[in-house]
mmCIF file of C-alpha atoms in Angstrom:
data_model
loop_
_atom_site.group_PDB
_atom_site.id
_atom_site.type_symbol
_atom_site.label_atom_id
_atom_site.label_comp_id
_atom_site.label_asym_id
_atom_site.label_seq_id
_atom_site.Cartn_x
_atom_site.Cartn_y
_atom_site.Cartn_z
ATOM 1 C CA MET A 1 -54.547 320.077 153.094
ATOM 2 C CA GLU A 2 -55.709 316.703 154.351
ATOM 3 C CA GLY A 3 -53.447 313.856 153.345
ATOM 4 C CA ALA A 4 -50.459 316.060 152.427
ATOM 5 C CA SER A 5 -47.052 315.110 153.811
ATOM 6 C CA SER A 6 -45.443 317.409 156.370
ATOM 7 C CA SER A 7 -42.880 318.546 153.763
ATOM 8 C CA GLN A 8 -45.702 319.597 151.447
ATOM 9 C CA GLN A 9 -47.809 321.468 153.947
ATOM 10 C CA VAL A 10 -47.411 325.191 153.533
ATOM 11 C CA ASP A 11 -49.065 327.720 155.762
ATOM 12 C CA GLU A 12 -50.918 330.264 153.673
ATOM 13 C CA SER A 13 -49.843 333.209 155.786
ATOM 14 C CA GLU A 14 -46.210 332.121 155.323
ATOM 15 C CA SER A 15 -46.407 331.429 151.594
ATOM 16 C CA ALA A 16 -48.159 334.692 150.829
ATOM 17 C CA MET A 17 -46.502 336.620 153.654
ATOM 18 C CA PHE A 18 -45.640 339.658 151.533
ATOM 19 C CA PHE A 19 -49.255 340.349 150.494
ATOM 20 C CA THR A 20 -52.070 341.855 152.510
ATOM 21 C CA LYS A 21 -55.447 340.135 152.503
ATOM 22 C CA GLU A 22 -56.763 342.898 150.227
ATOM 23 C CA GLU A 23 -53.891 342.366 147.775
ATOM 24 C CA LEU A 24 -54.516 338.632 147.678
ATOM 25 C CA ASN A 25 -58.194 339.239 146.956
ATOM 26 C CA LYS A 26 -57.222 341.599 144.151
ATOM 27 C CA LEU A 27 -54.842 338.981 142.725
ATOM 28 C CA LYS A 28 -57.691 336.513 142.610
ATOM 29 C CA SER A 29 -60.110 338.990 141.094
ATOM 30 C CA ASP A 30 -57.614 340.215 138.481
ATOM 31 C CA PHE A 31 -56.723 336.691 137.453
ATOM 32 C CA GLU A 32 -60.364 335.714 137.069
ATOM 33 C CA THR A 33 -61.024 338.702 134.799
ATOM 34 C CA GLY A 34 -57.747 338.973 132.891
ATOM 35 C CA GLY A 35 -55.570 335.926 133.469
ATOM 36 C CA VAL A 36 -51.838 335.955 134.175
ATOM 37 C CA GLU A 37 -51.236 339.156 132.238
ATOM 38 C CA LYS A 38 -53.508 341.099 134.577
ATOM 39 C CA VAL A 39 -51.899 339.854 137.828
ATOM 40 C CA LYS A 40 -48.474 340.732 136.425
ATOM 41 C CA THR A 41 -48.777 344.394 137.446
ATOM 42 C CA LEU A 42 -49.490 343.707 141.111
ATOM 43 C CA ILE A 43 -46.704 341.139 141.353
ATOM 44 C CA GLU A 44 -44.214 343.498 139.667
ATOM 45 C CA LYS A 45 -45.209 346.197 142.134
ATOM 46 C CA LYS A 46 -44.719 343.824 145.055
ATOM 47 C CA LEU A 47 -41.270 342.741 143.850
ATOM 48 C CA VAL A 48 -40.231 346.400 143.546
ATOM 49 C CA GLU A 49 -41.531 346.975 147.074
ATOM 50 C CA LEU A 50 -39.449 344.040 148.341
ATOM 51 C CA ASP A 51 -36.351 345.532 146.724
ATOM 52 C CA LYS A 52 -36.916 349.167 147.693
ATOM 53 C CA THR A 53 -38.311 348.983 151.232
ATOM 54 C CA GLU A 54 -35.839 350.480 153.691
ATOM 55 C CA LEU A 55 -35.138 349.584 157.289
ATOM 56 C CA ASN A 56 -33.600 352.345 159.422
ATOM 57 C CA ILE A 57 -32.398 351.309 162.867
ATOM 58 C CA ALA A 58 -31.243 353.934 165.360
ATOM 59 C CA VAL A 59 -28.544 353.006 167.862
ATOM 60 C CA THR A 60 -28.337 355.518 170.671
ATOM 61 C CA GLY A 61 -27.059 355.869 174.223
ATOM 62 C CA GLU A 62 -24.319 357.605 176.136
ATOM 63 C CA THR A 63 -20.833 358.144 174.733
ATOM 64 C CA GLY A 64 -18.461 355.212 175.184
ATOM 65 C CA THR A 65 -21.069 352.487 175.584
ATOM 66 C CA GLY A 66 -20.043 350.561 172.465
ATOM 67 C CA LYS A 67 -22.644 351.741 169.948
ATOM 68 C CA SER A 68 -20.234 351.580 166.999
ATOM 69 C CA THR A 69 -18.929 348.149 167.918
ATOM 70 C CA PHE A 70 -22.496 346.886 168.210
ATOM 71 C CA ILE A 71 -23.378 348.219 164.750
ATOM 72 C CA ASN A 72 -20.336 346.547 163.230
ATOM 73 C CA ALA A 73 -21.301 343.245 164.847
ATOM 74 C CA MET A 74 -24.819 343.521 163.438
ATOM 75 C CA ILE A 75 -23.653 344.158 159.869
ATOM 76 C CA GLY A 76 -20.700 341.792 159.953
ATOM 77 C CA LEU A 77 -17.800 344.231 159.651
ATOM 78 C CA GLN A 78 -14.583 344.404 161.619
ATOM 79 C CA ASN A 79 -13.976 347.720 163.382
ATOM 80 C CA THR A 80 -10.959 348.213 161.115
ATOM 81 C CA ASP A 81 -13.007 347.982 157.916
ATOM 82 C CA PRO A 82 -13.167 351.370 156.113
ATOM 83 C CA ARG A 83 -16.971 351.048 155.927
ATOM 84 C CA ALA A 84 -17.356 350.231 159.625
ATOM 85 C CA ALA A 85 -18.863 352.527 162.224
ATOM 86 C CA LYS A 86 -16.085 354.522 163.864
ATOM 87 C CA SER A 87 -15.223 353.452 167.380
ATOM 88 C CA GLY A 88 -12.719 354.626 169.952
ATOM 89 C CA TYR A 89 -12.096 355.656 173.518
ATOM 90 C CA LYS A 90 -13.323 359.200 173.019
ATOM 91 C CA GLU A 91 -16.470 360.627 171.492
ATOM 92 C CA THR A 92 -16.215 359.783 167.773
ATOM 93 C CA THR A 93 -19.772 360.456 166.554
ATOM 94 C CA LYS A 94 -20.526 364.161 166.044
ATOM 95 C CA GLU A 95 -23.799 363.741 164.114
ATOM 96 C CA ALA A 96 -26.263 361.012 163.215
ATOM 97 C CA THR A 97 -24.342 358.808 160.796
ATOM 98 C CA GLY A 98 -25.935 356.069 158.701
ATOM 99 C CA TYR A 99 -24.036 352.845 158.010
ATOM 100 C CA PRO A 100 -25.567 350.781 155.211
ATOM 101 C CA HIS A 101 -25.278 347.036 155.331
ATOM 102 C CA PRO A 102 -22.390 346.097 152.991
ATOM 103 C CA SER A 103 -24.552 343.880 150.739
ATOM 104 C CA GLN A 104 -28.141 344.841 151.667
ATOM 105 C CA SER A 105 -27.984 348.592 151.179
ATOM 106 C CA ASN A 106 -31.650 349.157 152.085
ATOM 107 C CA VAL A 107 -30.785 348.198 155.677
ATOM 108 C CA ARG A 108 -29.088 351.053 157.475
ATOM 109 C CA TYR A 109 -27.935 351.376 161.081
ATOM 110 C CA TRP A 110 -27.682 354.919 162.404
ATOM 111 C CA ASP A 111 -25.045 355.719 164.985
ATOM 112 C CA LEU A 112 -26.447 358.635 166.962
ATOM 113 C CA PRO A 113 -24.144 360.871 169.016
ATOM 114 C CA GLY A 114 -24.014 360.013 172.686
ATOM 115 C CA ILE A 115 -26.686 361.753 174.710
ATOM 116 C CA GLY A 116 -25.407 363.791 177.617
ATOM 117 C CA SER A 117 -22.050 364.689 176.086
ATOM 118 C CA VAL A 118 -20.776 368.263 175.988
ATOM 119 C CA ASN A 119 -21.735 368.503 172.309
ATOM 120 C CA PHE A 120 -25.216 367.056 172.840
ATOM 121 C CA PRO A 121 -26.776 367.854 176.214
ATOM 122 C CA ALA A 122 -30.041 366.002 176.780
ATOM 123 C CA GLY A 123 -32.227 369.067 176.271
ATOM 124 C CA GLU A 124 -31.030 369.616 172.686
ATOM 125 C CA TYR A 125 -30.548 365.995 171.757
ATOM 126 C CA PHE A 126 -34.174 365.120 171.003
ATOM 127 C CA LYS A 127 -34.644 368.138 168.731
ATOM 128 C CA LYS A 128 -31.607 367.414 166.576
ATOM 129 C CA MET A 129 -31.805 363.628 166.131
ATOM 130 C CA LYS A 130 -35.096 363.471 164.150
ATOM 131 C CA PHE A 131 -36.313 360.409 166.010
ATOM 132 C CA GLU A 132 -39.378 360.055 163.786
ATOM 133 C CA ILE A 133 -37.444 358.728 160.746
ATOM 134 C CA TYR A 134 -36.328 355.468 162.402
ATOM 135 C CA ASP A 135 -38.183 352.157 162.441
ATOM 136 C CA PHE A 136 -37.063 351.364 165.980
ATOM 137 C CA PHE A 137 -34.384 352.257 168.507
ATOM 138 C CA ILE A 138 -31.721 350.319 170.337
ATOM 139 C CA ILE A 139 -30.554 352.047 173.504
ATOM 140 C CA ILE A 140 -27.031 350.940 174.348
ATOM 141 C CA SER A 141 -25.810 350.956 177.947
ATOM 142 C CA ALA A 142 -22.549 349.650 179.349
ATOM 143 C CA ASP A 143 -22.676 350.342 183.061
ATOM 144 C CA ARG A 144 -25.076 351.373 185.766
ATOM 145 C CA PHE A 145 -28.396 352.745 184.523
ATOM 146 C CA LYS A 146 -28.052 356.460 183.831
ATOM 147 C CA GLU A 147 -30.561 359.304 183.998
ATOM 148 C CA ASN A 148 -30.053 360.088 180.320
ATOM 149 C CA GLU A 149 -30.951 356.522 179.352
ATOM 150 C CA GLY A 150 -34.245 356.967 181.179
ATOM 151 C CA LYS A 151 -34.870 360.212 179.290
ATOM 152 C CA LEU A 152 -34.204 358.453 175.994
ATOM 153 C CA ALA A 153 -36.674 355.704 176.848
ATOM 154 C CA GLU A 154 -39.351 358.227 177.846
ATOM 155 C CA GLU A 155 -38.950 360.255 174.641
ATOM 156 C CA ILE A 156 -39.036 357.199 172.364
ATOM 157 C CA LYS A 157 -42.149 355.957 174.163
ATOM 158 C CA ARG A 158 -43.772 359.381 173.735
ATOM 159 C CA LEU A 159 -43.173 359.153 169.988
ATOM 160 C CA GLY A 160 -44.879 355.777 169.884
ATOM 161 C CA LYS A 161 -41.751 354.003 168.630
ATOM 162 C CA LYS A 162 -40.420 350.620 169.717
ATOM 163 C CA PHE A 163 -37.136 350.477 171.561
ATOM 164 C CA TYR A 164 -34.910 347.756 172.957
ATOM 165 C CA PHE A 165 -32.550 348.288 175.873
ATOM 166 C CA VAL A 166 -29.209 346.572 175.329
ATOM 167 C CA ARG A 167 -26.608 346.257 178.059
ATOM 168 C CA THR A 168 -23.299 345.652 176.303
ATOM 169 C CA LYS A 169 -19.815 344.556 177.433
ATOM 170 C CA ILE A 170 -21.147 341.696 179.548
ATOM 171 C CA ASP A 171 -17.955 339.775 178.812
ATOM 172 C CA ALA A 172 -15.993 342.638 180.417
ATOM 173 C CA VAL A 173 -18.092 342.347 183.577
ATOM 174 C CA PHE A 174 -17.031 338.746 184.083
ATOM 175 C CA TYR A 175 -13.435 339.487 183.099
ATOM 176 C CA SER A 176 -13.203 342.181 185.786
ATOM 177 C CA MET A 177 -14.714 339.886 188.400
ATOM 178 C CA ARG A 178 -12.206 337.156 187.582
ATOM 179 C CA MET A 179 -9.313 339.618 187.730
ATOM 180 C CA GLU A 180 -10.531 340.637 191.205
ATOM 181 C CA GLY A 181 -10.558 336.987 192.246
ATOM 182 C CA LYS A 182 -14.304 336.922 192.889
ATOM 183 C CA LYS A 183 -16.293 333.728 192.865
ATOM 184 C CA ILE A 184 -18.723 333.943 189.953
ATOM 185 C CA ASN A 185 -22.172 332.492 189.478
ATOM 186 C CA GLU A 186 -22.836 333.734 185.924
ATOM 187 C CA GLU A 187 -26.552 333.029 186.043
ATOM 188 C CA GLU A 188 -27.013 335.073 189.214
ATOM 189 C CA VAL A 189 -24.892 337.953 187.922
ATOM 190 C CA LEU A 190 -26.849 338.091 184.673
ATOM 191 C CA GLU A 191 -30.153 338.000 186.560
ATOM 192 C CA ASP A 192 -29.031 340.871 188.822
ATOM 193 C CA ILE A 193 -27.963 343.047 185.863
ATOM 194 C CA TRP A 194 -31.134 342.293 183.936
ATOM 195 C CA SER A 195 -33.362 343.018 186.939
ATOM 196 C CA GLU A 196 -31.632 346.330 187.599
ATOM 197 C CA CYS A 197 -32.207 347.445 184.005
ATOM 198 C CA VAL A 198 -35.861 346.358 184.048
ATOM 199 C CA ASN A 199 -36.602 348.012 187.388
ATOM 200 C CA ASN A 200 -35.008 351.309 186.357
ATOM 201 C CA LEU A 201 -36.981 351.380 183.117
ATOM 202 C CA ARG A 202 -40.193 350.671 184.996
ATOM 203 C CA GLU A 203 -39.462 353.632 187.252
ATOM 204 C CA VAL A 204 -39.572 355.951 184.216
ATOM 205 C CA GLY A 205 -42.874 354.474 183.032
ATOM 206 C CA ILE A 206 -41.793 351.613 180.744
ATOM 207 C CA LEU A 207 -43.913 348.838 182.224
ATOM 208 C CA THR A 208 -42.827 345.953 179.975
ATOM 209 C CA PRO A 209 -39.301 346.816 178.825
ATOM 210 C CA SER A 210 -37.334 344.641 176.395
ATOM 211 C CA VAL A 211 -33.880 344.178 177.944
ATOM 212 C CA PHE A 212 -30.957 342.216 176.503
ATOM 213 C CA LEU A 213 -27.482 341.522 177.900
ATOM 214 C CA ILE A 214 -24.856 341.027 175.198
ATOM 215 C CA SER A 215 -21.233 341.088 174.183
ATOM 216 C CA SER A 216 -20.656 342.513 170.713
ATOM 217 C CA PHE A 217 -17.501 340.413 170.484
ATOM 218 C CA ILE A 218 -19.026 337.075 171.534
ATOM 219 C CA GLN A 219 -22.247 336.792 169.577
ATOM 220 C CA ASP A 220 -22.986 333.168 170.422
ATOM 221 C CA GLN A 221 -23.300 333.876 174.161
ATOM 222 C CA TYR A 222 -25.706 335.780 176.407
ATOM 223 C CA ASP A 223 -28.676 337.466 174.642
ATOM 224 C CA PHE A 224 -27.234 338.375 171.242
ATOM 225 C CA ASN A 225 -29.230 335.739 169.337
ATOM 226 C CA ARG A 226 -32.350 336.401 171.401
ATOM 227 C CA LEU A 227 -32.098 340.100 170.539
ATOM 228 C CA ASN A 228 -31.946 339.348 166.815
ATOM 229 C CA LYS A 229 -34.894 336.960 167.044
ATOM 230 C CA THR A 230 -36.967 339.540 168.936
ATOM 231 C CA LEU A 231 -36.202 342.291 166.408
ATOM 232 C CA GLU A 232 -37.131 339.933 163.579
ATOM 233 C CA ASP A 233 -40.398 338.860 165.203
ATOM 234 C CA ASP A 234 -41.471 342.444 165.916
ATOM 235 C CA LEU A 235 -41.050 343.645 162.317
ATOM 236 C CA PRO A 236 -43.811 343.568 159.681
ATOM 237 C CA ASN A 237 -43.342 340.900 157.025
ATOM 238 C CA ILE A 238 -41.509 342.825 154.306
ATOM 239 C CA LYS A 239 -39.135 344.499 156.764
ATOM 240 C CA LYS A 240 -38.691 341.171 158.529
ATOM 241 C CA ARG A 241 -37.507 339.725 155.212
ATOM 242 C CA ILE A 242 -34.813 342.352 154.656
ATOM 243 C CA PHE A 243 -33.696 342.166 158.297
ATOM 244 C CA VAL A 244 -33.219 338.390 158.015
ATOM 245 C CA LEU A 245 -31.371 338.660 154.695
ATOM 246 C CA ALA A 246 -29.011 341.193 156.302
ATOM 247 C CA TYR A 247 -27.881 338.761 158.997
ATOM 248 C CA PRO A 248 -24.169 337.975 158.813
ATOM 249 C CA ASN A 249 -23.767 334.235 158.123
ATOM 250 C CA ARG A 250 -22.689 333.180 161.613
ATOM 251 C CA SER A 251 -24.423 329.803 161.762
ATOM 252 C CA VAL A 252 -25.970 327.048 159.682
ATOM 253 C CA GLU A 253 -29.384 328.025 161.066
ATOM 254 C CA ILE A 254 -29.069 331.597 159.743
ATOM 255 C CA VAL A 255 -28.174 330.359 156.253
ATOM 256 C CA GLN A 256 -31.099 327.946 156.216
ATOM 257 C CA GLN A 257 -33.459 330.665 157.424
ATOM 258 C CA LYS A 258 -32.333 332.915 154.564
ATOM 259 C CA GLY A 259 -32.953 330.077 152.121
ATOM 260 C CA ARG A 260 -36.513 329.622 153.391
ATOM 261 C CA MET A 261 -37.133 333.364 153.166
ATOM 262 C CA LEU A 262 -35.907 333.563 149.564
ATOM 263 C CA GLN A 263 -38.000 330.531 148.603
ATOM 264 C CA LYS A 264 -41.150 332.422 149.568
ATOM 265 C CA HIS A 265 -41.142 334.704 146.546
ATOM 266 C CA ILE A 266 -39.968 332.319 143.822
ATOM 267 C CA TRP A 267 -43.601 331.821 142.795
ATOM 268 C CA MET A 268 -43.894 335.547 142.057
ATOM 269 C CA LEU A 269 -40.861 335.476 139.764
ATOM 270 C CA ALA A 270 -42.211 332.358 138.058
ATOM 271 C CA THR A 271 -45.547 334.072 137.488
ATOM 272 C CA LEU A 272 -43.809 336.985 135.778
ATOM 273 C CA SER A 273 -41.915 334.518 133.620
ATOM 274 C CA GLY A 274 -45.211 332.984 132.586
ATOM 275 C CA ALA A 275 -46.624 336.400 131.753
ATOM 276 C CA VAL A 276 -43.845 338.092 129.805
ATOM 277 C CA GLY A 277 -43.091 335.328 127.344
ATOM 278 C CA ALA A 278 -40.491 332.606 127.016
ATOM 279 C CA VAL A 279 -36.927 332.519 125.742
ATOM 280 C CA PRO A 280 -35.659 328.986 124.993
ATOM 281 C CA ILE A 281 -32.603 327.709 126.872
ATOM 282 C CA PRO A 282 -30.504 325.256 124.855
ATOM 283 C CA GLY A 283 -30.540 321.766 126.342
ATOM 284 C CA LEU A 284 -33.822 322.176 128.215
ATOM 285 C CA SER A 285 -37.107 320.920 126.901
ATOM 286 C CA LEU A 286 -39.047 323.761 128.481
ATOM 287 C CA ALA A 287 -38.568 327.518 128.228
ATOM 288 C CA CYS A 288 -38.164 330.420 130.657
ATOM 289 C CA ASP A 289 -37.510 334.136 130.773
ATOM 290 C CA VAL A 290 -33.726 334.142 131.087
ATOM 291 C CA SER A 291 -33.366 337.688 132.430
ATOM 292 C CA ILE A 292 -35.660 336.874 135.374
ATOM 293 C CA LEU A 293 -33.671 333.732 136.118
ATOM 294 C CA ILE A 294 -30.266 335.374 136.005
ATOM 295 C CA GLY A 295 -31.307 338.384 138.087
ATOM 296 C CA ALA A 296 -32.887 336.179 140.748
ATOM 297 C CA ILE A 297 -29.928 333.787 141.012
ATOM 298 C CA ILE A 298 -27.434 336.660 141.353
ATOM 299 C CA HIS A 299 -29.675 338.141 144.077
ATOM 300 C CA PHE A 300 -29.858 334.785 145.888
ATOM 301 C CA ARG A 301 -26.081 334.453 145.753
ATOM 302 C CA LYS A 302 -25.591 337.902 147.268
ATOM 303 C CA CYS A 303 -28.154 337.331 150.037
ATOM 304 C CA LEU A 304 -26.476 334.041 150.939
ATOM 305 C CA CYS A 305 -23.085 335.808 151.101
ATOM 306 C CA LEU A 306 -21.464 333.827 148.282
ATOM 307 C CA ASP A 307 -20.397 336.852 146.261
ATOM 308 C CA GLU A 308 -16.709 337.825 146.276
ATOM 309 C CA ALA A 309 -17.063 340.757 148.695
ATOM 310 C CA SER A 310 -19.072 338.760 151.246
ATOM 311 C CA LEU A 311 -16.628 335.853 151.169
ATOM 312 C CA GLN A 312 -13.750 338.280 151.749
ATOM 313 C CA ARG A 313 -15.528 339.841 154.758
ATOM 314 C CA LEU A 314 -16.139 336.415 156.250
ATOM 315 C CA ALA A 315 -12.513 335.456 155.661
ATOM 316 C CA ASN A 316 -11.379 338.614 157.464
ATOM 317 C CA ILE A 317 -13.601 337.950 160.468
ATOM 318 C CA THR A 318 -12.738 334.267 160.855
ATOM 319 C CA ASP A 319 -9.052 334.343 159.853
ATOM 320 C CA LYS A 320 -9.719 331.866 157.055
ATOM 321 C CA SER A 321 -8.485 332.435 153.537
ATOM 322 C CA VAL A 322 -10.933 333.204 150.762
ATOM 323 C CA GLU A 323 -9.540 330.193 148.908
ATOM 324 C CA GLU A 324 -10.491 327.888 151.812
ATOM 325 C CA LEU A 325 -14.046 329.208 151.718
ATOM 326 C CA LYS A 326 -14.374 329.009 147.941
ATOM 327 C CA ALA A 327 -13.082 325.436 147.938
ATOM 328 C CA VAL A 328 -16.412 324.140 149.304
ATOM 329 C CA VAL A 329 -18.561 326.057 146.802
ATOM 330 C CA LYS A 330 -19.479 324.641 143.423
ATOM 331 C CA ALA A 331 -17.115 326.456 141.063
ATOM 332 C CA ALA A 332 -19.900 327.427 138.662
ATOM 333 C CA LEU A 333 -21.746 329.251 141.456
ATOM 334 C CA LEU A 334 -18.811 331.657 141.811
ATOM 335 C CA GLU A 335 -18.617 332.441 138.108
ATOM 336 C CA LYS A 336 -20.676 334.748 135.948
ATOM 337 C CA ILE A 337 -24.288 333.590 135.982
ATOM 338 C CA ASP A 338 -25.693 333.244 132.465
ATOM 339 C CA ARG A 339 -27.822 330.811 130.492
ATOM 340 C CA HIS A 340 -24.822 328.520 129.959
ATOM 341 C CA THR A 341 -24.295 328.267 133.725
ATOM 342 C CA ILE A 342 -27.940 327.322 134.178
ATOM 343 C CA THR A 343 -27.677 324.621 131.523
ATOM 344 C CA ARG A 344 -24.328 323.311 132.777
ATOM 345 C CA LEU A 345 -25.603 322.897 136.324
ATOM 346 C CA GLY A 346 -28.740 321.152 135.078
ATOM 347 C CA TRP A 347 -31.120 323.229 137.162
ATOM 348 C CA GLY A 348 -34.674 322.227 136.370
ATOM 349 C CA ALA A 349 -33.602 319.689 133.741
ATOM 350 C CA ALA A 350 -35.385 316.794 135.434
ATOM 351 C CA VAL A 351 -38.758 318.545 135.519
ATOM 352 C CA THR A 352 -41.387 317.138 133.192
ATOM 353 C CA VAL A 353 -44.713 317.505 134.962
ATOM 354 C CA VAL A 354 -45.124 319.717 138.016
ATOM 355 C CA SER A 355 -48.300 320.309 139.959
ATOM 356 C CA ALA A 356 -49.128 323.038 142.406
ATOM 357 C CA PHE A 357 -49.565 320.385 145.101
ATOM 358 C CA GLU A 358 -46.159 318.847 144.465
ATOM 359 C CA VAL A 359 -44.303 322.113 144.924
ATOM 360 C CA GLY A 360 -46.355 323.062 147.984
ATOM 361 C CA LEU A 361 -48.039 326.143 146.516
ATOM 362 C CA TYR A 362 -51.646 324.979 146.753
ATOM 363 C CA SER A 363 -52.329 327.258 149.707
ATOM 364 C CA ILE A 364 -51.619 330.481 147.804
ATOM 365 C CA PRO A 365 -54.735 331.961 146.180
ATOM 366 C CA VAL A 366 -54.690 331.901 142.375
ATOM 367 C CA ILE A 367 -51.511 329.824 142.061
ATOM 368 C CA GLY A 368 -53.282 326.618 141.089
ATOM 369 C CA SER A 369 -54.779 328.444 138.117
ATOM 370 C CA ILE A 370 -51.568 330.249 137.212
ATOM 371 C CA PHE A 371 -49.886 326.860 136.958
ATOM 372 C CA GLY A 372 -51.942 326.312 133.852
ATOM 373 C CA ALA A 373 -50.374 329.363 132.222
ATOM 374 C CA GLY A 374 -47.678 327.335 130.492
ATOM 375 C CA SER A 375 -44.282 325.762 130.726
ATOM 376 C CA SER A 376 -42.442 329.011 131.441
ATOM 377 C CA PHE A 377 -43.929 329.257 134.936
ATOM 378 C CA LEU A 378 -43.143 325.622 135.684
ATOM 379 C CA MET A 379 -39.561 325.723 134.486
ATOM 380 C CA THR A 380 -38.751 329.056 136.107
ATOM 381 C CA TYR A 381 -40.048 327.767 139.418
ATOM 382 C CA ALA A 382 -38.054 324.541 139.089
ATOM 383 C CA ILE A 383 -34.806 326.237 138.036
ATOM 384 C CA LEU A 384 -34.933 328.847 140.804
ATOM 385 C CA THR A 385 -35.771 326.208 143.407
ATOM 386 C CA ASP A 386 -32.823 324.053 142.287
ATOM 387 C CA ALA A 387 -30.495 327.053 142.146
ATOM 388 C CA LEU A 388 -31.514 328.253 145.603
ATOM 389 C CA LYS A 389 -30.921 324.774 147.039
ATOM 390 C CA ASP A 390 -27.426 324.602 145.529
ATOM 391 C CA LEU A 391 -26.585 328.081 146.785
ATOM 392 C CA THR A 392 -27.955 327.400 150.267
ATOM 393 C CA ASP A 393 -26.064 324.106 150.539
ATOM 394 C CA SER A 394 -22.858 325.839 149.467
ATOM 395 C CA ALA A 395 -23.396 328.675 151.966
ATOM 396 C CA VAL A 396 -23.869 326.094 154.730
ATOM 397 C CA ARG A 397 -20.563 324.447 153.815
ATOM 398 C CA VAL A 398 -18.821 327.837 153.815
ATOM 399 C CA VAL A 399 -20.095 328.630 157.330
ATOM 400 C CA LYS A 400 -18.979 325.232 158.597
ATOM 401 C CA VAL A 401 -15.460 325.779 157.243
ATOM 402 C CA ALA A 402 -15.304 329.388 158.480
ATOM 403 C CA TYR A 403 -16.346 328.578 162.047
ATOM 404 C CA GLY A 404 -14.994 325.026 162.313
ATOM 405 C CA ILE A 405 -18.434 323.431 162.617
ATOM 406 C CA ASP A 406 -18.576 319.659 162.114
#
């Protein structure tokens, strides 16, 4: 909108990213004919879809390439965690095994048995693995390109599925070269490995392969972050959301990205609050639907890894104590979330008059009109925005302490 500040400008496709064009048109039509009450059904349906949509990621390759270790790195678990994918020096995966994300259970990584092993020769592998149920595939390799990896790529392409070729254990390559006393130019070595993978995939008919060189133990080097960004960008909006929220909190940027993603559907929750009626909160001049508030704040806390289990996992990974991590979080954010917590923290208390323009929602169809639905919408939006900011700021401080970031 002309004249708006950069902080207020909101891209419509971003703000309404979870709705199709047809759904947005229906929102507008329903509101014009029946007001907030009529748009409630579509928004409730969309929120259920956000909660229930599943993401199934297949991790496949030859035995011993580090598939299990990769999965554990992606979901933020140590290999010794009882819920972690089993890893070892011998073949440990006898059947396709799903590993749900520890806090986002609708995200599941599937560790497929190694192709080409005695138990799963290539000819039988494709029949037994039910490739069609997965959203995309990650082919893990740890050495020279193998024939079976080419067969995997061909079969996945035939099924019309996306796949990403990941060469793991790059750190081990450089370790071996140093132990042999070789002079190392890391950039040249990485280029040679990458080119070999690309050329071999092209030979089996994959003209534009996606190839990444990573170490599952050193996620801030090589292509680990680029892999995550590519997977995120290639997913449709709703699955992109759950993939982002399943990131382990390894950096300030990841936490902030989660915060922006969660902000995108606060307006939907506020609309429901405006439609289902208001329950007064003592100490606030306006009213909200308390159950919507509490459920959303607990969900935000879990997504930002501030719940007890997530803090313990981070402590285990970084060798920090849980007490050190909790020390930088507002105490009330770690306690039971109820109406008294909301009042005590003063979320939304300063709001008197809010406009659609001021909160940056003017670009979403219908929202300007919904704002006139009453104080419940306004206060719910304000409280959830304040709560999300507090939670995001606390999660940033936790990451800084955990990883020693200044």
